XYZ file of C-alpha atoms in Angstrom:
636
model
C 23.928 12.689 -19.454
C 26.748 12.481 -22.132
C 26.463 10.192 -25.076
C 28.914 7.528 -23.768
C 27.432 7.414 -20.397
C 23.921 7.140 -21.791
C 24.924 4.236 -24.163
C 26.520 2.490 -21.283
C 23.459 2.840 -19.134
C 21.175 1.744 -21.875
C 23.238 -1.272 -22.758
C 23.286 -2.408 -19.159
C 19.426 -1.847 -18.855
C 18.885 -3.847 -22.004
C 20.835 -6.913 -20.890
C 19.680 -6.626 -17.328
C 23.139 -6.401 -15.812
C 22.392 -3.099 -14.185
C 20.014 -5.043 -11.878
C 22.765 -7.297 -10.558
C 24.012 -5.040 -7.674
C 23.041 -3.485 -4.419
C 20.228 -0.996 -4.504
C 22.290 2.081 -3.410
C 24.885 1.176 -6.275
C 22.038 0.895 -8.941
C 20.821 4.214 -8.077
C 24.117 5.967 -7.924
C 25.136 4.378 -11.204
C 22.191 5.776 -12.979
C 22.772 9.152 -11.578
C 26.631 9.743 -11.899
C 27.222 8.932 -15.569
C 26.707 12.785 -16.221
C 28.120 15.072 -13.470
C 24.980 17.306 -14.201
C 22.778 14.745 -12.654
C 24.440 15.102 -9.172
C 23.157 18.803 -9.176
C 19.664 17.798 -9.683
C 17.303 18.086 -6.747
C 16.656 14.494 -5.115
C 14.710 15.263 -2.091
C 12.470 18.089 -0.983
C 11.626 17.411 2.825
C 9.189 20.053 4.179
C 11.705 23.116 3.921
C 14.951 21.285 3.044
C 16.308 20.303 -0.132
C 19.066 17.915 -1.002
C 20.706 17.356 -4.576
C 21.692 13.878 -5.451
C 25.208 14.516 -4.774
C 24.353 15.824 -1.206
C 22.026 12.774 -0.760
C 24.741 10.379 -1.701
C 27.067 11.995 0.999
C 24.154 11.629 3.535
C 24.021 7.843 2.857
C 27.667 7.599 3.537
C 27.334 9.496 6.907
C 24.613 6.914 8.071
C 26.753 3.942 6.659
C 29.719 5.063 8.871
C 27.488 5.097 11.956
C 26.056 1.648 11.102
C 29.549 0.110 10.275
C 30.873 1.287 13.706
C 27.905 -0.100 15.561
C 27.995 -3.458 13.652
C 24.757 -3.006 11.758
C 26.187 -4.782 8.828
C 25.631 -7.847 6.503
C 28.766 -9.369 8.006
C 27.283 -9.310 11.469
C 23.913 -10.632 10.380
C 22.030 -7.627 11.097
C 18.277 -7.245 10.087
C 17.218 -3.699 11.182
C 13.637 -2.519 11.408
C 13.032 1.115 10.197
C 9.903 2.633 11.668
C 9.924 6.175 10.081
C 7.880 8.935 9.229
C 7.823 9.952 5.442
C 11.018 12.253 5.920
C 14.504 12.221 4.789
C 16.223 10.738 7.671
C 14.562 7.300 7.572
C 15.419 7.200 3.900
C 19.090 7.917 4.356
C 19.036 5.193 7.195
C 17.665 2.736 4.648
C 20.341 3.420 1.919
C 23.122 3.642 4.521
C 22.221 0.177 5.760
C 21.929 -1.150 2.139
C 25.612 -0.005 1.764
C 26.606 -2.044 4.761
C 24.726 -5.020 3.461
C 22.328 -5.181 6.442
C 18.815 -6.471 5.764
C 16.163 -3.951 6.342
C 12.578 -4.443 7.408
C 10.265 -1.433 6.894
C 7.658 -1.030 9.762
C 4.919 1.504 9.704
C 4.154 4.106 12.302
C 0.650 2.734 12.943
C 2.481 -0.535 14.052
C 3.502 1.451 17.110
C 0.165 2.839 18.174
C -1.780 1.462 20.947
C -2.862 -2.046 19.870
C -0.288 -1.982 17.151
C 1.701 -5.076 16.044
C 5.358 -4.062 16.064
C 6.366 -6.353 19.050
C 5.046 -9.488 17.436
C 6.422 -8.428 14.021
C 10.009 -7.763 15.463
C 9.936 -11.133 17.118
C 8.770 -13.083 14.130
C 11.186 -11.195 11.715
C 14.139 -11.665 14.134
C 14.912 -7.893 14.166
C 18.360 -7.202 15.477
C 18.222 -3.357 15.712
C 15.507 -0.669 15.546
C 15.515 2.792 14.130
C 12.494 4.928 14.853
C 11.271 8.399 14.293
C 10.998 10.127 17.608
C 7.646 11.865 16.880
C 6.191 8.408 16.695
C 6.739 7.875 20.512
C 6.712 9.783 23.612
C 8.812 9.712 26.941
C 5.924 7.759 28.227
C 6.040 4.942 25.691
C 9.853 5.028 25.228
C 10.303 2.764 28.313
C 8.071 0.093 26.819
C 9.837 0.044 23.789
C 13.284 -0.085 25.167
C 12.025 -3.002 27.479
C 10.690 -4.854 24.544
C 13.968 -4.304 22.680
C 15.950 -5.610 25.466
C 13.821 -8.607 25.749
C 14.196 -9.466 22.058
C 17.929 -9.036 22.409
C 18.171 -5.954 20.047
C 21.731 -4.463 19.817
C 20.610 -0.846 19.065
C 17.689 1.263 19.034
C 18.383 4.692 17.529
C 15.938 7.724 17.405
C 16.062 9.915 14.156
C 14.547 13.353 14.473
C 13.059 15.041 11.359
C 12.185 18.744 10.899
C 8.657 19.528 10.177
C 7.356 22.308 8.022
C 5.596 23.137 4.840
C 1.824 23.429 4.253
C 0.792 20.236 5.916
C 1.927 21.415 9.388
C 0.665 24.003 11.838
C 2.634 25.918 14.461
C 1.397 23.718 17.164
C 2.822 20.625 15.521
C 6.209 22.257 14.943
C 6.236 22.979 18.630
C 5.170 19.631 19.660
C 7.724 17.920 17.397
C 10.559 19.977 19.020
C 9.354 19.693 22.671
C 8.829 15.980 22.305
C 12.455 15.425 20.668
C 13.964 17.326 23.556
C 11.976 15.386 26.257
C 13.216 12.180 24.714
C 16.770 13.359 24.684
C 16.677 14.320 28.308
C 15.743 10.832 29.517
C 19.380 9.767 29.273
C 18.995 6.391 27.766
C 17.960 7.466 24.375
C 20.374 7.444 21.383
C 19.919 9.893 18.443
C 21.312 9.520 15.014
C 22.520 13.242 14.732
C 24.718 12.456 17.817
C 26.041 9.273 16.183
C 26.749 10.986 12.940
C 29.119 13.436 14.647
C 30.744 10.771 16.722
C 31.353 8.436 13.925
C 32.158 11.094 11.129
C 35.554 9.344 10.317
C 34.606 5.788 10.794
C 35.267 3.498 7.882
C 32.420 1.986 5.863
C 32.056 -1.709 5.954
C 30.431 -2.426 2.532
C 28.193 -5.244 1.865
C 28.813 -7.969 -0.736
C 26.485 -6.759 -3.436
C 25.244 -10.153 -4.060
C 21.998 -9.540 -6.114
C 20.211 -12.474 -4.522
C 20.803 -11.010 -1.125
C 17.780 -10.183 0.855
C 17.616 -6.344 0.782
C 14.246 -5.215 2.136
C 11.170 -6.481 3.544
C 7.929 -4.427 2.941
C 4.591 -5.253 4.355
C 1.011 -5.702 3.093
C -1.625 -3.266 4.583
C -3.708 -6.328 5.523
C -2.954 -8.929 8.183
C -1.866 -12.442 8.198
C -1.907 -14.522 11.446
C -2.363 -11.448 13.533
C 0.358 -9.400 11.722
C 1.071 -7.467 8.684
C 2.229 -10.026 5.945
C 5.930 -9.482 5.243
C 7.099 -9.349 1.612
C 10.925 -10.037 1.267
C 12.671 -8.755 -1.843
C 16.071 -9.337 -3.122
C 18.445 -6.635 -4.457
C 17.834 -7.707 -7.847
C 14.041 -7.806 -7.504
C 13.892 -4.080 -6.172
C 16.204 -2.918 -8.998
C 14.180 -4.807 -11.612
C 10.997 -3.201 -10.336
C 12.824 0.208 -10.830
C 13.794 -0.670 -14.283
C 10.396 -1.492 -15.247
C 9.022 1.740 -13.734
C 11.739 3.616 -15.648
C 10.390 2.383 -18.906
C 6.985 3.828 -17.851
C 8.559 7.315 -17.054
C 10.178 7.517 -20.359
C 6.611 7.103 -22.010
C 5.280 9.896 -19.895
C 5.975 13.451 -20.908
C 6.242 16.742 -19.092
C 6.291 18.670 -22.243
C 9.182 19.870 -24.546
C 11.584 20.498 -21.626
C 13.653 17.454 -21.641
C 15.528 18.767 -18.488
C 12.165 18.941 -16.372
C 12.116 16.658 -13.395
C 9.126 14.673 -12.097
C 7.945 15.668 -8.692
C 6.201 13.000 -6.748
C 4.977 12.922 -3.204
C 4.650 9.381 -1.645
C 1.013 8.940 -0.392
C 1.797 5.829 1.513
C 4.537 5.229 4.195
C 7.853 3.560 3.532
C 6.562 0.052 4.701
C 4.436 -0.412 1.530
C 5.848 -1.920 -1.569
C 4.317 0.802 -3.750
C 6.135 3.347 -1.828
C 9.562 2.088 -1.141
C 10.114 -0.010 -4.316
C 7.656 1.411 -6.854
C 8.003 5.191 -6.172
C 11.108 5.956 -4.069
C 13.638 3.584 -5.771
C 12.111 4.009 -9.022
C 12.067 7.802 -9.107
C 15.575 8.033 -7.579
C 16.818 5.718 -10.352
C 15.578 8.245 -12.852
C 16.943 11.282 -11.253
C 13.538 12.691 -10.198
C 12.519 14.558 -7.346
C 10.782 13.216 -4.247
C 8.666 15.462 -2.122
C 8.264 14.264 1.555
C 5.238 15.181 3.637
C 6.052 13.473 6.991
C 2.753 11.405 7.387
C 1.527 11.163 3.832
C -2.132 10.773 3.170
C -2.848 10.015 6.854
C -2.406 13.597 7.690
C -5.592 15.695 7.252
C -3.641 18.399 5.103
C -1.716 16.230 2.981
C -3.368 17.129 -0.167
C -2.398 20.750 0.304
C 1.162 19.853 -0.535
C 0.160 18.972 -4.267
C -0.478 22.520 -5.335
C 2.191 23.973 -2.927
C 5.140 21.950 -4.229
C 3.794 21.703 -7.766
C 3.511 17.950 -7.729
C 3.115 16.585 -11.271
C 2.888 12.786 -10.468
C 0.505 11.628 -7.874
C -0.413 7.937 -7.170
C -3.368 7.354 -5.042
C -6.222 4.854 -4.261
C -10.038 5.333 -4.385
C -9.927 5.257 -0.722
C -7.779 8.398 -0.522
C -9.936 10.268 -3.224
C -12.981 9.317 -1.008
C -11.394 11.014 1.911
C -10.602 14.153 -0.100
C -14.123 14.442 -1.247
C -15.340 14.074 2.224
C -13.461 17.193 3.408
C -15.213 20.350 4.142
C -12.525 22.406 2.393
C -12.255 20.213 -0.652
C -12.778 23.327 -2.859
C -9.486 24.545 -2.106
C -7.787 21.406 -3.530
C -5.522 22.196 -6.382
C -4.505 19.456 -8.912
C -3.498 21.831 -11.854
C 0.146 20.907 -11.562
C -0.461 17.083 -11.937
C 0.120 15.771 -15.252
C 0.125 12.061 -14.247
C -2.584 10.848 -11.888
C -2.720 7.125 -10.958
C -5.245 5.491 -9.091
C -5.689 1.794 -8.953
C -4.002 -1.377 -7.630
C -7.498 -3.108 -7.181
C -10.856 -3.255 -8.702
C -12.715 -0.020 -9.126
C -16.379 0.051 -10.455
C -17.072 2.331 -13.441
C -19.401 4.595 -11.276
C -16.490 5.418 -8.951
C -14.102 5.934 -11.963
C -16.495 8.467 -13.309
C -17.104 10.139 -10.020
C -13.278 10.256 -9.224
C -12.453 11.421 -12.752
C -15.006 14.379 -12.315
C -13.779 15.311 -9.025
C -9.893 15.530 -9.948
C -10.850 17.442 -13.096
C -13.020 19.764 -11.205
C -9.793 20.568 -9.173
C -7.715 21.537 -12.141
C -6.358 18.069 -13.514
C -6.266 18.196 -17.350
C -5.257 14.699 -18.206
C -6.753 11.227 -17.951
C -6.579 9.128 -14.887
C -4.175 6.173 -15.104
C -5.850 2.879 -13.922
C -4.399 -0.512 -13.545
C -4.226 -3.649 -11.384
C -1.199 -4.749 -9.366
C 0.209 -7.236 -6.883
C 3.018 -6.284 -4.406
C 4.355 -9.781 -4.488
C 4.925 -9.793 -8.258
C 6.556 -6.330 -8.294
C 3.736 -4.035 -8.958
C 1.153 -3.153 -11.676
C 0.512 -5.934 -14.106
C -2.657 -4.970 -15.938
C -3.292 -1.575 -17.445
C -6.488 0.254 -18.409
C -6.195 2.491 -21.616
C -6.488 6.298 -20.918
C -9.889 7.573 -21.003
C -11.312 4.039 -20.900
C -14.520 3.817 -18.531
C -15.230 0.001 -19.263
C -15.933 -2.237 -16.218
C -12.417 -3.914 -16.595
C -9.361 -4.579 -14.415
C -7.207 -3.889 -17.571
C -5.230 -5.664 -20.279
C -2.248 -7.980 -19.572
C 0.899 -6.127 -20.403
C 2.429 -9.657 -21.331
C 0.174 -12.539 -21.972
C 2.905 -14.985 -20.895
C 2.820 -13.669 -17.459
C -0.857 -14.849 -16.785
C -2.668 -17.850 -16.547
C -6.502 -18.439 -15.808
C -7.441 -21.537 -13.937
C -10.924 -22.240 -15.545
C -13.665 -22.587 -13.196
C -15.311 -25.388 -15.160
C -12.514 -27.844 -15.794
C -9.762 -26.604 -13.450
C -6.946 -26.313 -16.247
C -4.702 -23.499 -16.798
C -5.125 -21.216 -19.866
C -3.262 -18.363 -21.315
C -5.417 -15.237 -21.653
C -5.312 -15.379 -25.566
C -6.853 -19.028 -25.421
C -10.344 -17.754 -25.310
C -13.142 -16.270 -23.233
C -13.503 -17.855 -19.867
C -13.934 -17.176 -16.045
C -11.476 -18.517 -13.377
C -8.784 -17.531 -10.977
C -5.945 -15.444 -12.075
C -2.334 -16.621 -11.646
C 0.469 -14.142 -12.243
C 4.249 -14.536 -13.029
C 7.063 -11.953 -12.812
C 10.631 -11.416 -13.080
C 10.522 -9.409 -9.978
C 8.708 -11.672 -7.658
C 9.424 -11.273 -3.872
C 10.690 -14.197 -2.003
C 8.121 -16.586 -0.692
C 10.175 -17.679 2.314
C 11.653 -15.773 5.447
C 14.092 -17.599 7.687
C 12.917 -21.043 6.562
C 9.209 -20.239 6.985
C 7.020 -20.491 3.834
C 4.913 -17.188 3.405
C 2.868 -18.418 0.410
C 3.084 -21.037 -2.165
C 4.173 -20.533 -5.871
C 2.359 -22.730 -8.412
C 4.442 -24.195 -11.183
C 2.756 -23.664 -14.612
C 4.734 -24.207 -17.823
C 7.936 -24.335 -15.962
C 7.460 -20.881 -14.273
C 6.540 -19.810 -10.770
C 3.127 -18.304 -10.655
C 1.398 -16.583 -7.691
C -2.261 -17.198 -7.193
C -4.015 -13.791 -6.948
C -7.214 -15.244 -5.414
C -9.219 -12.937 -7.886
C -11.931 -14.445 -10.088
C -11.653 -12.822 -13.529
C -13.484 -13.030 -16.702
C -11.350 -12.888 -19.832
C -13.410 -10.954 -22.448
C -13.192 -11.161 -26.289
C -11.091 -8.129 -26.667
C -8.543 -9.746 -24.295
C -9.242 -7.498 -21.266
C -9.936 -8.916 -17.730
C -13.033 -8.159 -15.870
C -13.227 -8.568 -11.999
C -15.683 -11.346 -10.857
C -14.944 -11.382 -7.149
C -12.450 -12.948 -4.641
C -11.627 -16.649 -4.842
C -10.609 -16.702 -1.252
C -13.462 -14.751 0.116
C -15.769 -17.692 1.102
C -16.866 -19.704 4.019
C -18.865 -22.877 4.663
C -21.736 -23.464 7.105
C -22.598 -26.744 8.918
C -24.538 -27.912 5.980
C -21.584 -27.684 3.667
C -22.995 -24.671 1.895
C -20.203 -22.528 0.337
C -20.970 -18.813 0.622
C -19.012 -16.886 -2.069
C -18.710 -13.615 -0.264
C -16.403 -12.003 -2.818
C -18.836 -12.656 -5.573
C -21.735 -11.222 -3.732
C -19.788 -8.234 -2.834
C -18.772 -7.525 -6.350
C -22.242 -7.948 -7.940
C -24.041 -5.820 -5.254
C -21.545 -3.143 -5.540
C -22.464 -2.611 -9.102
C -26.079 -2.028 -8.289
C -27.566 1.719 -8.080
C -27.395 3.244 -4.677
C -24.894 0.826 -3.064
C -21.481 2.423 -2.527
C -19.791 -0.411 -0.651
C -20.511 -3.700 0.967
C -18.846 -6.545 2.701
C -20.034 -10.036 3.387
C -18.817 -11.380 6.833
C -19.173 -14.717 8.434
C -20.870 -14.502 11.794
C -21.522 -17.219 14.347
C -25.251 -17.166 15.304
C -25.241 -18.709 18.747
C -29.125 -19.528 18.364
C -28.386 -22.037 15.772
C -24.625 -22.701 16.445
C -23.825 -22.077 12.803
C -21.987 -19.532 10.838
C -24.316 -17.231 8.754
C -23.450 -14.623 6.154
C -24.281 -11.054 7.254
C -24.023 -8.218 4.667
C -22.691 -4.799 5.753
C -23.588 -2.100 3.397
C -23.340 1.733 2.817
C -25.603 3.291 0.503
C -25.741 6.768 -1.448
C -26.134 9.811 0.926
C -29.260 10.901 -1.059
C -31.092 7.476 -0.741
C -34.497 8.121 0.501
C -35.007 4.562 1.933
C -31.621 2.920 2.280
C -33.210 -0.413 3.224
C -35.463 -0.488 0.142
C -32.328 0.311 -1.825
C -30.548 -2.642 -0.477
C -33.663 -4.902 -0.844
C -33.844 -4.005 -4.662
C -30.201 -4.644 -5.198
C -30.521 -8.056 -3.654
C -33.658 -8.749 -5.717
C -31.971 -7.581 -8.904
C -28.904 -9.767 -8.395
C -30.324 -12.873 -6.907
C -33.731 -13.064 -8.463
C -34.268 -10.772 -11.519
C -30.827 -11.510 -13.341
C -29.912 -14.700 -11.459
C -26.268 -13.758 -11.174
C -25.672 -15.622 -7.955
C -27.102 -18.830 -6.642
C -30.180 -18.156 -4.275
C -28.647 -20.613 -1.709
C -26.102 -18.057 -0.646
C -28.315 -15.106 -0.135
C -27.284 -13.302 2.961
C -29.452 -13.957 6.106
C -29.165 -10.263 7.418
C -27.903 -7.013 6.238
C -26.771 -4.173 8.307
C -26.891 -0.326 7.025
C -23.845 1.206 8.546
C -22.122 4.659 8.008
C -18.694 3.266 7.067
C -17.086 0.051 6.286
C -13.466 -0.504 7.405
C -10.903 -0.499 4.624
C -7.152 -0.691 4.661
C -4.692 1.880 3.293
C -5.218 0.418 -0.199
C -8.891 0.776 -0.101
C -9.658 -2.894 0.221
C -12.217 -4.133 2.649
C -10.516 -4.980 5.898
C -12.227 -8.219 6.787
C -9.872 -8.619 10.019
C -11.001 -5.420 11.519
C -14.606 -6.003 10.594
C -14.602 -9.364 12.526
C -12.575 -7.897 15.399
C -14.616 -4.734 16.269
C -18.121 -3.825 16.892
C -20.205 -1.870 14.560
C -23.356 0.113 14.653
C -26.315 0.150 12.279
C -29.827 -0.847 11.532
C -30.178 -4.525 10.938
C -32.661 -6.202 8.714
C -33.353 -9.991 8.381
C -33.564 -11.152 4.782
C -35.899 -13.914 3.271
C -36.573 -15.350 -0.138
C -40.059 -14.992 -1.219
C -41.331 -18.085 -2.795
C -44.155 -18.774 -5.344
C -44.540 -22.590 -5.255
C -40.768 -23.703 -5.863
C -39.720 -20.493 -7.508
C -38.078 -17.503 -5.802
C -39.950 -14.420 -6.930
C -38.851 -11.651 -4.550
C -36.585 -10.719 -1.497
C -38.036 -9.359 1.680
C -36.326 -7.725 4.534
C -37.611 -7.072 8.049
C -36.069 -4.639 10.706
C -34.758 -6.527 13.676
C -33.347 -5.857 17.130
C -30.999 -8.976 16.901
C -27.671 -8.067 15.177
C -24.097 -8.981 15.351
C -22.885 -5.409 14.514
C -19.400 -4.572 14.090
C -17.604 -1.256 13.849
C -14.132 -0.069 12.942
C -12.961 3.305 11.634
C -10.800 3.746 8.417
C -7.723 4.756 10.509
C -5.542 2.362 12.517
C -6.538 1.861 16.143
C -5.198 4.365 18.504
C -4.854 7.163 15.776
C -7.762 9.266 17.359
C -6.326 9.687 20.869
C -3.765 8.563 23.389
C -0.792 8.734 20.884
C 1.524 11.289 19.381
C -0.402 11.102 16.147
C -3.435 12.210 18.009
C -2.013 15.849 17.478
C -3.683 15.759 14.018
C -7.066 16.169 15.421
C -5.861 18.373 18.256
C -4.277 20.920 16.046
C -6.026 20.691 12.830
C -9.861 21.113 13.796
């Protein structure tokens, strides 16, 4: 970038004015001040590459189509994009952003059997749909078209992406092409590549560029009221997130070559905040290279792309690393190209941090794993853990003014530097998402010291050094008929810290014998444990009796030893799926052992009566009966 262009950009970044425009303009401004930037590689998609100049041209091709079809801000369009992690859905997003249309990012699991896309489309008032063709088949197309007609959608457009690279086998390549041709032969399908040819010279109807305009709706991985929770972001919020990330990029180094580019491959699909706002927009805004691998971490061979493409920035979760460690071919994983390895977003016990660090370093990574805590609603990571730190902490606040702790004792709000305490954490940010959509309140802000704060529902301890330690979930509780409040989050956190316990979840179960809700503990133990039941019993005794960390009144009534506890894509326990599905495992009744009035021990007894629940770690329908079932068919 030439000196004048750099100074102008820096001035606009410093005064915040660069964020006051549409997302597509923000990215283009930061990459056109110097003509050299247009020649840098923006996207590597399997076997295809696009420079920034070529990518901007593709955005215009898509914007011409959308303008011609009335998919614009002027017509009140809100378009759902349900795309694979490939170039075409990204081009569609930026093309729609050019026309001022609002965009809601759906996930491909939403379209699997039992998926939520129909309810989401109705709730979010979707006017048009763009969907990757490999996500559906000729058999499912008619149901999608019928639903779109019932909801009054104006356009349903299919996009076809080319497969290739180390994550795909020959059979998948063939399936992708055959399925695409079969859909085209149906006669009532509309494909984007045909529309681009038809409207090649159509004028673009640009949006207003209002920074407060609703630009994109991402979604949480969990569920709210039966569907994934929508998170609406304005143009300004998305750009502000990218500007914050840009500052982080400048503090990271790839060596002495200032012209070197970061290469990042999105682990999650475009419907997540981290992927769409924190990775895609942020990396594009800095002229870096995005490597797209179709289905991301959900593909069994995703990790092969890291060494193949020379990925040097990789953002993951503990859930993903666990899946890599379970692979039979994990010895072939190569992380030697990676210089920034981020793993976090939620609490991670020290034993897991050490285990994950050992694993990635044994596969060639030479740096220190970056950890932190973040909330999608507030615009990303807010707490950071110093490199190399193995302490049991969530992290340090980047800015004390953005945090308040509601003290568990007096209920008052305190800043982090006002002393050691335990309470519920509240977070503020200049990149908060909107808390309303179409007049419906999605969540409440809390006014503290004149600012809008969001309740994290995380119980934290403020330590003497200013760091925060995790103490459990404030919203993970339930009350029985006697009014006893069972603190599920607190129990899970303390038990997970005990030797031999790998993961646990406390779930309210209605016991029909007593017509009351009882707490049942679902737990997985270390594979090498000689007696899993005794391991759990000792952990309960340590927490409830020996150390007295938790009130004995909320001791679970039963525990079930299971092979796997369902998590969402962020690695957080998926309570919705636990309570929805049946689960297999040995069940043990738990009882407190008394000596006089004192509790001295915990006993457990195998029982045939169990309210077992089971759910896998992949979305319902992934295994078979859907296009995504080709993973298992072609990769065994």
